[in-house]
PDB file of N, CA and C in Angstrom:
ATOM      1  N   UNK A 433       5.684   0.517  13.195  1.00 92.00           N
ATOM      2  CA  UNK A 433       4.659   1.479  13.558  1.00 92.00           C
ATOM      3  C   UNK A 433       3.320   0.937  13.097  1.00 92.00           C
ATOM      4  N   UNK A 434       2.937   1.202  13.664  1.00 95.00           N
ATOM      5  CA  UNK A 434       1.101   0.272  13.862  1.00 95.00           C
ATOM      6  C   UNK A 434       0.160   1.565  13.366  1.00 95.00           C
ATOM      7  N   UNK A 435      -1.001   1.910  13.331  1.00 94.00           N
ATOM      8  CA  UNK A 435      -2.083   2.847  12.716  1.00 94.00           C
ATOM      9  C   UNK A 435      -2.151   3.123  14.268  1.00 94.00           C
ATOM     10  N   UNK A 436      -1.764   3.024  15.128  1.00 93.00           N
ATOM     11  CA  UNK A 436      -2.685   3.893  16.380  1.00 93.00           C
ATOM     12  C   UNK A 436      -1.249   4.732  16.565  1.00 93.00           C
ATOM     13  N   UNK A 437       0.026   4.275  16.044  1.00 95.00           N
ATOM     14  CA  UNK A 437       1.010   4.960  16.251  1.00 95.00           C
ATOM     15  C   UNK A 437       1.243   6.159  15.358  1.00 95.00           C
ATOM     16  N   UNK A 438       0.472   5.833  14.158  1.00 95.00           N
ATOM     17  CA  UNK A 438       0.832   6.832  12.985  1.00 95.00           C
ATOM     18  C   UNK A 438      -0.393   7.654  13.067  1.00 95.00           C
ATOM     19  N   UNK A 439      -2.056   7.616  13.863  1.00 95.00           N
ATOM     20  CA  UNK A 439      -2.338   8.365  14.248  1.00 95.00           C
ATOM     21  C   UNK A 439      -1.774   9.273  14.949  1.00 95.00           C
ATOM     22  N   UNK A 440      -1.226   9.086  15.974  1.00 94.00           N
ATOM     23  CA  UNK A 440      -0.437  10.080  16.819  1.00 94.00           C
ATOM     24  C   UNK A 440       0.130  11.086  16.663  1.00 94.00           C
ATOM     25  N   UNK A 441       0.834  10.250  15.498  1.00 95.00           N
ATOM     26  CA  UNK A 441       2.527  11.057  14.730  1.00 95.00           C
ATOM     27  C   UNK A 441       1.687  12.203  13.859  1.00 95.00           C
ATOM     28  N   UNK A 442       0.774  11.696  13.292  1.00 94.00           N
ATOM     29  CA  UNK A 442      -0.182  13.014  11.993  1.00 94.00           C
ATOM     30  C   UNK A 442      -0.837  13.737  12.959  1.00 94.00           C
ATOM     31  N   UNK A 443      -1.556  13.609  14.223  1.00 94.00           N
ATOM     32  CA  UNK A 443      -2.257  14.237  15.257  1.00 94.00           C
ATOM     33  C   UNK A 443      -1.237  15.394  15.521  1.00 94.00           C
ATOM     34  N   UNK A 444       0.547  14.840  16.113  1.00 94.00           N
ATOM     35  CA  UNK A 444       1.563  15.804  16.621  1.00 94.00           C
ATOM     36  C   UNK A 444       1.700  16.561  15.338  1.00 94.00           C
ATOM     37  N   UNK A 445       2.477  16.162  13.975  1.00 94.00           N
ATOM     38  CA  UNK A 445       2.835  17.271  13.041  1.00 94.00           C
ATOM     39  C   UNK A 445       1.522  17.782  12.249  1.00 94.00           C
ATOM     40  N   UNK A 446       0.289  17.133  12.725  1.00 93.00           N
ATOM     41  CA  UNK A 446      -0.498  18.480  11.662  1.00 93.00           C
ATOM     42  C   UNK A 446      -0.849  19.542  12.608  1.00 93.00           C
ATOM     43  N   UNK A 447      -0.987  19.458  14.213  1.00 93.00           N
ATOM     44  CA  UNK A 447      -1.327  20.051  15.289  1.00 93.00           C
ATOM     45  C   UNK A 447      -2.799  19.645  15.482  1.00 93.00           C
ATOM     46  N   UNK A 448      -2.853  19.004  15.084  1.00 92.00           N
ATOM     47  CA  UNK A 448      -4.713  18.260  15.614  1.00 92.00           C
ATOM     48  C   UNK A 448      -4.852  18.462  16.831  1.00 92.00           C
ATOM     49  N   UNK A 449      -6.371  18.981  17.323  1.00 93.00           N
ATOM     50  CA  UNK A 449      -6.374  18.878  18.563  1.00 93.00           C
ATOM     51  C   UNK A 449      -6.723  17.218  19.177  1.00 93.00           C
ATOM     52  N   UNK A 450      -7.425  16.631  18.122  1.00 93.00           N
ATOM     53  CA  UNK A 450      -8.127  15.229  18.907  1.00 93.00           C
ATOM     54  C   UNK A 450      -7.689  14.202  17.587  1.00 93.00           C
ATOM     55  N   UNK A 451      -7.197  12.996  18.577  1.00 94.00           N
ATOM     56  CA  UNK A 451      -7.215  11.705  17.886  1.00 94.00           C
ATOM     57  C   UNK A 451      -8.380  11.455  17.014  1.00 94.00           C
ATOM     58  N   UNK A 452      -9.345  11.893  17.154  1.00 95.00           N
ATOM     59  CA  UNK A 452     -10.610  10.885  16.247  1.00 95.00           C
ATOM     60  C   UNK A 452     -10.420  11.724  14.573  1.00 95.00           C
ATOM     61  N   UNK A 453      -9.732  13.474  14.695  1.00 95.00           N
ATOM     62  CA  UNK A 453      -9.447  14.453  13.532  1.00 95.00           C
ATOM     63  C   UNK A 453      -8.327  13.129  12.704  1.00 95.00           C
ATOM     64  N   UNK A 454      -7.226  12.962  13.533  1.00 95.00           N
ATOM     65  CA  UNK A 454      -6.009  12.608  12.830  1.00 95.00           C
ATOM     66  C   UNK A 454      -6.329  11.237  12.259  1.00 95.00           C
ATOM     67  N   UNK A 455      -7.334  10.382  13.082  1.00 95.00           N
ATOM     68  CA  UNK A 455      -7.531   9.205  12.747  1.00 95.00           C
ATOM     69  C   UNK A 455      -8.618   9.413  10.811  1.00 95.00           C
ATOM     70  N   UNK A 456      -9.191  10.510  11.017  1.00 95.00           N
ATOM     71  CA  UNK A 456     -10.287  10.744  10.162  1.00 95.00           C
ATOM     72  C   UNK A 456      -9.339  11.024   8.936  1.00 95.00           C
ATOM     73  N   UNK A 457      -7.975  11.471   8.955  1.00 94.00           N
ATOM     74  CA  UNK A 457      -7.205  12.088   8.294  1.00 94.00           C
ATOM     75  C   UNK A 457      -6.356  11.215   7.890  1.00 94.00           C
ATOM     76  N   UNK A 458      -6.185  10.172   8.713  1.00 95.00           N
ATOM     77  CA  UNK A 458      -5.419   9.134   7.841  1.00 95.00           C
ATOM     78  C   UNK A 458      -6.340   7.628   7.432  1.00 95.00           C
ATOM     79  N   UNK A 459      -7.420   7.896   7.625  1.00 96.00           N
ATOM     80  CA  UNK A 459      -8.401   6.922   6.981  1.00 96.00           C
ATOM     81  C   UNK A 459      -8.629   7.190   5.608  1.00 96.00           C
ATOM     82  N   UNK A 460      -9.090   8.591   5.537  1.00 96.00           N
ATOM     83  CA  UNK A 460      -9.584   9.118   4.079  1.00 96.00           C
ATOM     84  C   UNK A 460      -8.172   9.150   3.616  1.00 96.00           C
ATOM     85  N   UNK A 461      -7.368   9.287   4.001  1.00 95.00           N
ATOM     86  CA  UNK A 461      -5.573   8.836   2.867  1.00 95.00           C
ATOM     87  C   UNK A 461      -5.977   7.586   2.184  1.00 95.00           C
ATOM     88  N   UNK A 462      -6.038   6.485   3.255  1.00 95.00           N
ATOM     89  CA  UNK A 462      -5.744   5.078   2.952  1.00 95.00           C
ATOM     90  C   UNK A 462      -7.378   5.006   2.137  1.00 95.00           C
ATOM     91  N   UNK A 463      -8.042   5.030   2.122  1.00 97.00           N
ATOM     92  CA  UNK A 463      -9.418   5.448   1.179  1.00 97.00           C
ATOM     93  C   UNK A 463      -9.571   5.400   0.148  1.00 97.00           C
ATOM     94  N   UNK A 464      -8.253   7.054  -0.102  1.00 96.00           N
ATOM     95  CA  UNK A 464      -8.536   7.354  -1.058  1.00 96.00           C
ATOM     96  C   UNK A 464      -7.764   6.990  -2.587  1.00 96.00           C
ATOM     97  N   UNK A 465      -6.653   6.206  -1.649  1.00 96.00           N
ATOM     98  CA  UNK A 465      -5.677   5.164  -2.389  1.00 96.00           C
ATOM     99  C   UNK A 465      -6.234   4.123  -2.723  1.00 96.00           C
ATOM    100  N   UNK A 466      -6.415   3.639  -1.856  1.00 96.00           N
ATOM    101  CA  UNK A 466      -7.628   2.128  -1.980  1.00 96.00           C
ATOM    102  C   UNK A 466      -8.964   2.414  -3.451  1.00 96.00           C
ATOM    103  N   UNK A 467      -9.578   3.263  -3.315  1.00 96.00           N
ATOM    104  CA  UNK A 467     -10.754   3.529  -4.806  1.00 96.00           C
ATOM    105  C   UNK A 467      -9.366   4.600  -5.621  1.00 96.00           C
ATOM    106  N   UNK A 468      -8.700   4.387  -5.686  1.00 96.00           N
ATOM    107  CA  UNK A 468      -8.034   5.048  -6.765  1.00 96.00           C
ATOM    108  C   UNK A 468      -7.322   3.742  -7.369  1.00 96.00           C
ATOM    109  N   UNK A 469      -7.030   3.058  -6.655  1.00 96.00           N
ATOM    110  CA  UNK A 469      -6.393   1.620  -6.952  1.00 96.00           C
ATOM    111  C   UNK A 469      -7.194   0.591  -7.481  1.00 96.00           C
ATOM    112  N   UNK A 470      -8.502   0.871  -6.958  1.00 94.00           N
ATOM    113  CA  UNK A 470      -9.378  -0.138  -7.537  1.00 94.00           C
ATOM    114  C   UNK A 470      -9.892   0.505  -8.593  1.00 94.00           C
ATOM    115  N   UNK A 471      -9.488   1.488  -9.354  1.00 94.00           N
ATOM    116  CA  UNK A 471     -10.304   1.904 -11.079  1.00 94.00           C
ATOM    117  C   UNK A 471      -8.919   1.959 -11.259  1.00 94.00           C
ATOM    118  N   UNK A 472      -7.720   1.216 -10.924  1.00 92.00           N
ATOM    119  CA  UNK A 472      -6.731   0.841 -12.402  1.00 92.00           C
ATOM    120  C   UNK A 472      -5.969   2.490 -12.447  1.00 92.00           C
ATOM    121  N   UNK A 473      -6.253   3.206 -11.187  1.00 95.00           N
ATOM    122  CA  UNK A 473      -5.428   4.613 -11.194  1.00 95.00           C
ATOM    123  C   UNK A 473      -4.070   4.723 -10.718  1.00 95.00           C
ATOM    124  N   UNK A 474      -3.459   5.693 -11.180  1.00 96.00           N
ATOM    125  CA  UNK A 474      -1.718   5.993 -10.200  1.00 96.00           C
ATOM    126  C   UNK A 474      -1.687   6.517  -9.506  1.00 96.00           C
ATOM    127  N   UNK A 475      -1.495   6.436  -8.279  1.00 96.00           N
ATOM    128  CA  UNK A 475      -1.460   7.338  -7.552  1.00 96.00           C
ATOM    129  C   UNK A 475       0.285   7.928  -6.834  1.00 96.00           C
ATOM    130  N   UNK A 476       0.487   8.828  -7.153  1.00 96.00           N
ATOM    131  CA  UNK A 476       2.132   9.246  -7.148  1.00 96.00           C
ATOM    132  C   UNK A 476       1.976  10.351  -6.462  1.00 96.00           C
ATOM    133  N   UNK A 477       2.648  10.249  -5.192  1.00 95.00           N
ATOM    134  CA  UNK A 477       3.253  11.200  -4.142  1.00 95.00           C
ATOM    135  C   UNK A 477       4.296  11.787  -3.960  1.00 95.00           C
ATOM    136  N   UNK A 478       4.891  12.873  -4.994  1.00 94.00           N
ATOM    137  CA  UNK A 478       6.133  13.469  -4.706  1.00 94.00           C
ATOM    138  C   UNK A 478       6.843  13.709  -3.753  1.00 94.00           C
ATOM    139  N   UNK A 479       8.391  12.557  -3.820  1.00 92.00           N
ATOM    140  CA  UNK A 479       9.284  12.372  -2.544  1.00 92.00           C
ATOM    141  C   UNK A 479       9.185  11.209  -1.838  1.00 92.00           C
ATOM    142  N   UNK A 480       7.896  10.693  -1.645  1.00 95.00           N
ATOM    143  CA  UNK A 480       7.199   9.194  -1.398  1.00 95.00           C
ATOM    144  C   UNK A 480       7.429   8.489  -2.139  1.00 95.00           C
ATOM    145  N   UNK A 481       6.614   8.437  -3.113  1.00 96.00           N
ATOM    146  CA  UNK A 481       6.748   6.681  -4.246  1.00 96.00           C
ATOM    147  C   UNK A 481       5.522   7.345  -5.233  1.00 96.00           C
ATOM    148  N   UNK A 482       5.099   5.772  -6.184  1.00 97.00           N
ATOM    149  CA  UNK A 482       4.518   5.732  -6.518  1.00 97.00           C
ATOM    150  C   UNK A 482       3.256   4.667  -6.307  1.00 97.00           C
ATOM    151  N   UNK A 483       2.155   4.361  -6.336  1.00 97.00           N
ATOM    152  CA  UNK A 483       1.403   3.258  -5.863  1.00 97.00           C
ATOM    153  C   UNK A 483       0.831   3.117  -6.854  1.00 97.00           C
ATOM    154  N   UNK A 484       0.559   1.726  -7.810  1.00 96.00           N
ATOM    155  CA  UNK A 484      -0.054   1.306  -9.009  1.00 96.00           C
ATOM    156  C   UNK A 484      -0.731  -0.096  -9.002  1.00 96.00           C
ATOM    157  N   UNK A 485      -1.384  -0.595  -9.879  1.00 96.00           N
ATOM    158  CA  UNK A 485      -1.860  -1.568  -9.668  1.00 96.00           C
ATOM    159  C   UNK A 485      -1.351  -2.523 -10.806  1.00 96.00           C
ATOM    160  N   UNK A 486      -0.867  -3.564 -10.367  1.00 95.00           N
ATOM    161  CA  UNK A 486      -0.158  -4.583 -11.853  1.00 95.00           C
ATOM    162  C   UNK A 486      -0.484  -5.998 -12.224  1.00 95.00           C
ATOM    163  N   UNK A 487      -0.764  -6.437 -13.386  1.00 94.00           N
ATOM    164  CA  UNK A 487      -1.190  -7.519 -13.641  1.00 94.00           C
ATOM    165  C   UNK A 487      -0.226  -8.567 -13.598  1.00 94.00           C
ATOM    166  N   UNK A 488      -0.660  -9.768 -12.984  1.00 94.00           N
ATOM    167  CA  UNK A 488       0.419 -10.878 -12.417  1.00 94.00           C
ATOM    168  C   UNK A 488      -0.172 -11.956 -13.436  1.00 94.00           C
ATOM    169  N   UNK A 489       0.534 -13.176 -14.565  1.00 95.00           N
ATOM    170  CA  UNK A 489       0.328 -13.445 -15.231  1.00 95.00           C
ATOM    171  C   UNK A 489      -0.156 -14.611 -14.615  1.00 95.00           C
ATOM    172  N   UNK A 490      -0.922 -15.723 -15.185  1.00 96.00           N
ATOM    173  CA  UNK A 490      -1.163 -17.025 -14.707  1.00 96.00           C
ATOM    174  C   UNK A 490       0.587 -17.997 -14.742  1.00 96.00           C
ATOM    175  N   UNK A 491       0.410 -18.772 -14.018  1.00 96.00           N
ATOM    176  CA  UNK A 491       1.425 -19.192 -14.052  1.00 96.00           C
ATOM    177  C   UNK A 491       1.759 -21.085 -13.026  1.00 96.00           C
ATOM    178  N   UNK A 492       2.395 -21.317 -13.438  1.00 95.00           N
ATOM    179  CA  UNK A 492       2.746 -23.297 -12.966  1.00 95.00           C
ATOM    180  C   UNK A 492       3.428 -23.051 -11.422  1.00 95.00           C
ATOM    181  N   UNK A 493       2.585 -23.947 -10.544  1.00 95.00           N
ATOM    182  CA  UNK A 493       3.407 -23.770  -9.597  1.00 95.00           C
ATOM    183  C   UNK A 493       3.505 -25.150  -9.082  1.00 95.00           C
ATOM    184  N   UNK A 494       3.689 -25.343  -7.795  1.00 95.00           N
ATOM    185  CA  UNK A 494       3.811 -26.382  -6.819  1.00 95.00           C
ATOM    186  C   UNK A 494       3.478 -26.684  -5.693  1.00 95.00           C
ATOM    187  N   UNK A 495       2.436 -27.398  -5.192  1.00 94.00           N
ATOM    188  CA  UNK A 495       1.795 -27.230  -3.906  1.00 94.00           C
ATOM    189  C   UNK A 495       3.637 -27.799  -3.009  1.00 94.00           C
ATOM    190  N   UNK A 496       3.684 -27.519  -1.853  1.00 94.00           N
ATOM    191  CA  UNK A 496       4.792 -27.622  -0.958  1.00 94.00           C
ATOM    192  C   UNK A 496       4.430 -28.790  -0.196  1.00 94.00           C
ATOM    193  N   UNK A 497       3.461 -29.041   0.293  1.00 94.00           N
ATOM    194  CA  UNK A 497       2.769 -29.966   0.870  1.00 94.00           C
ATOM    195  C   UNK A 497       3.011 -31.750  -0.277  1.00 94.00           C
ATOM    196  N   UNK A 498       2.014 -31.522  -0.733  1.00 94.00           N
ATOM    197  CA  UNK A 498       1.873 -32.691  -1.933  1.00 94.00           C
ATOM    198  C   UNK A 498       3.208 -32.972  -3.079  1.00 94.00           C
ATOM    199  N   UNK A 499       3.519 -31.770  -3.708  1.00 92.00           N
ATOM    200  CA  UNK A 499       4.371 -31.906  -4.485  1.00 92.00           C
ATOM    201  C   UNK A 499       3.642 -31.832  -5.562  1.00 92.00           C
ATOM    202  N   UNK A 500       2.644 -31.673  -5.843  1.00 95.00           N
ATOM    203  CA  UNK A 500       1.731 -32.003  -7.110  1.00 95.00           C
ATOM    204  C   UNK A 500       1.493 -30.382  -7.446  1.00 95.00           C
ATOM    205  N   UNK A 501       2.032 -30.574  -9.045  1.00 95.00           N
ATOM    206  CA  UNK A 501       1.626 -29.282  -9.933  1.00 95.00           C
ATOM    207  C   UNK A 501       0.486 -28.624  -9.621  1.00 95.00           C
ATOM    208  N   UNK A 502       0.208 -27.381  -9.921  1.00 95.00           N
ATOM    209  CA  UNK A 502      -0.692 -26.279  -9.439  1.00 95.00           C
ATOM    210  C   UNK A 502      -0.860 -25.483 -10.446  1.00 95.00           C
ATOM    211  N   UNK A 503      -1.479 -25.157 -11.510  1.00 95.00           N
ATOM    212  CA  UNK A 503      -1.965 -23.832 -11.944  1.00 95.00           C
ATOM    213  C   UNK A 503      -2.482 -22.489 -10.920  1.00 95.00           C
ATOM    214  N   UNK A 504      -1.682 -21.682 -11.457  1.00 95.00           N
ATOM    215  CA  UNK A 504      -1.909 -20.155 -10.086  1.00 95.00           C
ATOM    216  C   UNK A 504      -2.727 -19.345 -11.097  1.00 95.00           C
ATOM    217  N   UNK A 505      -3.927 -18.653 -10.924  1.00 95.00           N
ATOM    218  CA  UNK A 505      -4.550 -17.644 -11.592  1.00 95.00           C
ATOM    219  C   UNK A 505      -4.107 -16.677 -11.522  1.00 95.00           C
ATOM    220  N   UNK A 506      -4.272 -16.185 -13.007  1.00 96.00           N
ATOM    221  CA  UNK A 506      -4.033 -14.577 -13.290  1.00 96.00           C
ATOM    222  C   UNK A 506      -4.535 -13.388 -12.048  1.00 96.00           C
ATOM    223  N   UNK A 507      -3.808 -12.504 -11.366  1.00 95.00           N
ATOM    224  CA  UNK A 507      -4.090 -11.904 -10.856  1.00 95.00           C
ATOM    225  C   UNK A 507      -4.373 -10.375 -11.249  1.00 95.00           C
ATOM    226  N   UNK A 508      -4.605  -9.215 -10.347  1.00 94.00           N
ATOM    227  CA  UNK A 508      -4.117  -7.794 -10.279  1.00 94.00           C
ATOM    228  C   UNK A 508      -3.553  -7.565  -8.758  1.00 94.00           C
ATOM    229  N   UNK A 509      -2.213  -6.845  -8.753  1.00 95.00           N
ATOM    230  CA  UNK A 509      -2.294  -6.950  -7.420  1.00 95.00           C
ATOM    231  C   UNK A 509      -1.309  -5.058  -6.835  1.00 95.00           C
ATOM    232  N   UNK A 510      -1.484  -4.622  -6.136  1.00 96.00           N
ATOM    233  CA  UNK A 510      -1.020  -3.521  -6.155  1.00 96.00           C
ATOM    234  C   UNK A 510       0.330  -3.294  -5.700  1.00 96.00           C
ATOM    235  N   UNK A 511       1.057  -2.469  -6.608  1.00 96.00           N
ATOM    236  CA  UNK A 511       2.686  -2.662  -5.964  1.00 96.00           C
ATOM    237  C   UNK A 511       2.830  -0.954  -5.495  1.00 96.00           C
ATOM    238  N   UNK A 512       4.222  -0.784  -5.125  1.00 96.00           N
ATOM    239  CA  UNK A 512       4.407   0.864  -4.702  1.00 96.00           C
ATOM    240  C   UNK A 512       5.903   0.454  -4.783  1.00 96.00           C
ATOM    241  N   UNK A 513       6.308   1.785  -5.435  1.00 96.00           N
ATOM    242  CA  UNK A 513       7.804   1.984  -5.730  1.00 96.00           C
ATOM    243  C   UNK A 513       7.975   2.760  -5.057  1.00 96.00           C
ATOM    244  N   UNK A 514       9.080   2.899  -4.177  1.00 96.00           N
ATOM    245  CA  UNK A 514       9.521   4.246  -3.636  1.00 96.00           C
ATOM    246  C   UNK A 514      10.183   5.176  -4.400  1.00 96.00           C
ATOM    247  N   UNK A 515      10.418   6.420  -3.711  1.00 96.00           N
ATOM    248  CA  UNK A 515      10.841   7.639  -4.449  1.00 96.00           C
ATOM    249  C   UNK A 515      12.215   7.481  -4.090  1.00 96.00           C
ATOM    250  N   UNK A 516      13.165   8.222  -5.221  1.00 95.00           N
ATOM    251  CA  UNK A 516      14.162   8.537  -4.691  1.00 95.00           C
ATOM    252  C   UNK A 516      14.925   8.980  -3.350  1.00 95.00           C
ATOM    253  N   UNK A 517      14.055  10.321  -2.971  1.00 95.00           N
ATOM    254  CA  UNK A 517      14.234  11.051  -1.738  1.00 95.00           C
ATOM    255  C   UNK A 517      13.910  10.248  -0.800  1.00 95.00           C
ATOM    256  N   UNK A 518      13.208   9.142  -0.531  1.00 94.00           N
ATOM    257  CA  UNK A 518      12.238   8.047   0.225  1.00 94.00           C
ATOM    258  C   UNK A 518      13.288   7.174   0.124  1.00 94.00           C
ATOM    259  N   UNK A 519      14.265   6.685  -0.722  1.00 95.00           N
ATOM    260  CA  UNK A 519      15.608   5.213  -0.402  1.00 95.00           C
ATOM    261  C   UNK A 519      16.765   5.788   0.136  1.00 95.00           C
ATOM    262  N   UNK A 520      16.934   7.153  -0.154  1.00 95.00           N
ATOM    263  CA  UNK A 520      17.462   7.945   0.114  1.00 95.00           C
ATOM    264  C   UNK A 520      17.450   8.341   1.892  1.00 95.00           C
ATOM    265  N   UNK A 521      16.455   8.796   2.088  1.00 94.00           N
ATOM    266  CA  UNK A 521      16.320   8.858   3.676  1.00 94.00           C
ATOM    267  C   UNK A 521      16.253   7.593   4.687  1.00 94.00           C
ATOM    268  N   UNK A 522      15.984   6.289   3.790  1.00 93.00           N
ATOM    269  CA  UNK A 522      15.969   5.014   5.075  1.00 93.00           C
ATOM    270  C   UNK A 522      17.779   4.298   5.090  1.00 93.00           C
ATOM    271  N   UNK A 523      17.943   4.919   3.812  1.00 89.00           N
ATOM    272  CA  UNK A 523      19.824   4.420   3.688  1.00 89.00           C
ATOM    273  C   UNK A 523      20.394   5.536   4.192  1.00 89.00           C
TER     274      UNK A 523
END
């Protein structure tokens, strides 16, 4: 499912009358996850998951190409756990 598809789907179950409402409605979602994620916040959706942001350590790697060692920089990078009820419904 693509964003013009999951417009649709929030347009049909919230009863929106117009695509540009549902689109407005799932922008400010993804938004509001996005600046909640970027100040280091949790954001946890009961039944959904959880969405957090986690620190990835520096670490030795290997270019694939060359073969020649690589230092990888320390990152932050955002993960999401699903909910119970959420592994539950795709199994």
């Amino acid at each position: 499912m693509k964003k013009p598809d999951l417009v649709e789907a929030v347009m049909a179950a919230a009863g929106l009358p117009t695509k540009k409402q549902a689109e407005a409605a799932v922008d400010g979602l993804f938004d509001t996850i996005t600046k909640s994620l970027s100040k280091g916040e949790e954001v946890a959706v009961a039944g959904f998951g959880v969405f957090k942001v986690m620190k990835r350590a520096a670490r030795a790697g290997i270019n694939p190409k060359t073969g020649e060692k690589i230092q990888i920089a320390a990152k932050i990078a955002p993960k999401f756990r699903a909910a119970k009820v959420l592994k539950e419904a795709v199994n």
